[in-house]
PDB file of C-alpha atoms in Angstrom:
ATOM      1  CA  LEU T 104     -38.101  43.063 123.141  1.00 47.00           C
ATOM      2  CA  ARG T 105     -36.989  43.333 119.485  1.00 48.00           C
ATOM      3  CA  HIS T 106     -37.356  47.108 119.668  1.00 46.00           C
ATOM      4  CA  ILE T 107     -35.183  47.227 122.798  1.00 48.00           C
ATOM      5  CA  LEU T 108     -32.520  44.993 121.235  1.00 47.00           C
ATOM      6  CA  SER T 109     -32.586  47.010 118.020  1.00 48.00           C
ATOM      7  CA  LYS T 110     -32.253  50.271 119.966  1.00 50.00           C
ATOM      8  CA  THR T 111     -29.396  48.820 122.032  1.00 59.00           C
ATOM      9  CA  ARG T 112     -27.568  47.692 118.882  1.00 59.00           C
ATOM     10  CA  THR T 113     -28.092  51.096 117.295  1.00 59.00           C
ATOM     11  CA  ASN T 114     -26.746  52.874 120.373  1.00 63.00           C
ATOM     12  CA  ARG T 115     -23.753  50.510 120.422  1.00 64.00           C
ATOM     13  CA  LEU T 116     -23.041  51.238 116.733  1.00 62.00           C
ATOM     14  CA  ILE T 117     -23.178  54.982 117.398  1.00 62.00           C
ATOM     15  CA  GLU T 118     -20.770  54.555 120.337  1.00 72.00           C
ATOM     16  CA  MET T 119     -18.409  52.477 118.193  1.00 73.00           C
ATOM     17  CA  SER T 120     -18.557  55.033 115.387  1.00 77.00           C
ATOM     18  CA  SER T 121     -17.666  57.765 117.864  1.00 84.00           C
ATOM     19  CA  LEU T 122     -14.834  55.621 119.228  1.00 86.00           C
ATOM     20  CA  THR T 123     -13.368  54.739 115.835  1.00 87.00           C
ATOM     21  CA  SER T 124     -13.307  58.407 114.833  1.00 88.00           C
ATOM     22  CA  LYS T 125     -10.902  59.002 117.747  1.00 89.00           C
ATOM     23  CA  LEU T 126      -8.501  56.202 116.810  1.00 94.00           C
ATOM     24  CA  PRO T 127      -5.433  56.970 114.699  1.00 95.00           C
ATOM     25  CA  ASP T 128      -4.694  55.144 111.448  1.00 96.00           C
ATOM     26  CA  ILE T 129      -2.390  52.205 112.140  1.00 97.00           C
ATOM     27  CA  LYS T 130      -0.613  49.345 110.373  1.00 98.00           C
ATOM     28  CA  GLY T 131      -1.773  46.806 112.980  1.00 97.00           C
ATOM     29  CA  LYS T 132      -5.395  46.126 113.793  1.00 97.00           C
ATOM     30  CA  TYR T 133      -8.191  47.089 116.139  1.00 95.00           C
ATOM     31  CA  GLU T 134     -10.579  44.509 117.576  1.00 93.00           C
ATOM     32  CA  PHE T 135     -13.885  45.618 119.042  1.00 90.00           C
ATOM     33  CA  ASN T 136     -16.049  44.244 121.853  1.00 89.00           C
ATOM     34  CA  ILE T 137     -13.532  41.531 122.812  1.00 90.00           C
ATOM     35  CA  PRO T 138     -14.118  39.632 126.088  1.00 93.00           C
ATOM     36  CA  LEU T 139     -11.113  40.191 128.326  1.00 91.00           C
ATOM     37  CA  SER T 140     -11.745  36.794 129.916  1.00 92.00           C
ATOM     38  CA  GLN T 141      -9.991  35.301 126.864  1.00 87.00           C
ATOM     39  CA  SER T 142      -6.796  37.082 127.912  1.00 86.00           C
ATOM     40  CA  THR T 143      -6.687  36.617 131.687  1.00 86.00           C
ATOM     41  CA  TRP T 144      -5.436  33.729 133.766  1.00 87.00           C
ATOM     42  CA  PHE T 145      -8.603  33.570 135.896  1.00 89.00           C
ATOM     43  CA  ARG T 146     -10.822  33.856 132.774  1.00 87.00           C
ATOM     44  CA  VAL T 147     -12.658  36.886 134.162  1.00 89.00           C
ATOM     45  CA  GLY T 148     -13.386  40.287 132.675  1.00 88.00           C
ATOM     46  CA  GLY T 149     -16.000  42.059 130.638  1.00 90.00           C
ATOM     47  CA  ALA T 150     -15.753  43.137 127.029  1.00 90.00           C
ATOM     48  CA  ALA T 151     -13.178  45.727 126.009  1.00 89.00           C
ATOM     49  CA  ASP T 152     -14.529  48.440 123.743  1.00 88.00           C
ATOM     50  CA  VAL T 153     -11.408  48.189 121.621  1.00 90.00           C
ATOM     51  CA  ILE T 154      -8.083  46.349 121.688  1.00 92.00           C
ATOM     52  CA  PHE T 155      -5.128  47.589 119.665  1.00 95.00           C
ATOM     53  CA  LYS T 156      -2.680  45.034 118.264  1.00 96.00           C
ATOM     54  CA  PRO T 157       0.298  46.906 116.809  1.00 98.00           C
ATOM     55  CA  ALA T 158       2.142  45.572 113.784  1.00 98.00           C
ATOM     56  CA  ASP T 159       5.501  46.566 115.264  1.00 98.00           C
ATOM     57  CA  ILE T 160       7.135  48.938 117.762  1.00 98.00           C
ATOM     58  CA  ASP T 161       6.886  51.874 115.348  1.00 98.00           C
ATOM     59  CA  ASP T 162       3.137  51.250 115.048  1.00 98.00           C
ATOM     60  CA  LEU T 163       2.816  51.291 118.844  1.00 97.00           C
ATOM     61  CA  CYS T 164       4.767  54.548 119.081  1.00 97.00           C
ATOM     62  CA  HIS T 165       2.608  56.091 116.341  1.00 97.00           C
ATOM     63  CA  PHE T 166      -0.567  55.073 118.193  1.00 95.00           C
ATOM     64  CA  ILE T 167       0.616  56.547 121.494  1.00 94.00           C
ATOM     65  CA  LYS T 168       1.717  59.777 119.827  1.00 95.00           C
ATOM     66  CA  HIS T 169      -1.474  60.258 117.774  1.00 94.00           C
ATOM     67  CA  LYS T 170      -4.273  58.849 119.949  1.00 91.00           C
ATOM     68  CA  SER T 171      -7.005  61.206 121.023  1.00 90.00           C
ATOM     69  CA  PRO T 172      -6.592  62.592 124.558  1.00 89.00           C
ATOM     70  CA  GLU T 173     -10.259  61.678 125.049  1.00 86.00           C
ATOM     71  CA  LEU T 174      -9.424  57.973 124.957  1.00 82.00           C
ATOM     72  CA  GLU T 175      -8.956  56.143 128.231  1.00 74.00           C
ATOM     73  CA  TYR T 176      -6.384  53.413 128.710  1.00 66.00           C
TER      74      TYR T 176
END
């Protein structure tokens, strides 16, 4: 079981590393593996790979302009 958990964590770290390489530099912050249930009225939803919290409107515009086309919304 430890081997499986370790392998799962390693795979998750590789996925996150691949994801972060596609994210533009920002003034705000990124949060990873955040349960969406914390943000919904019905308290349902799985974990988001990444959530972007812009510092201001210019930061949001910069993110939209420079994000990788490989990223899904």
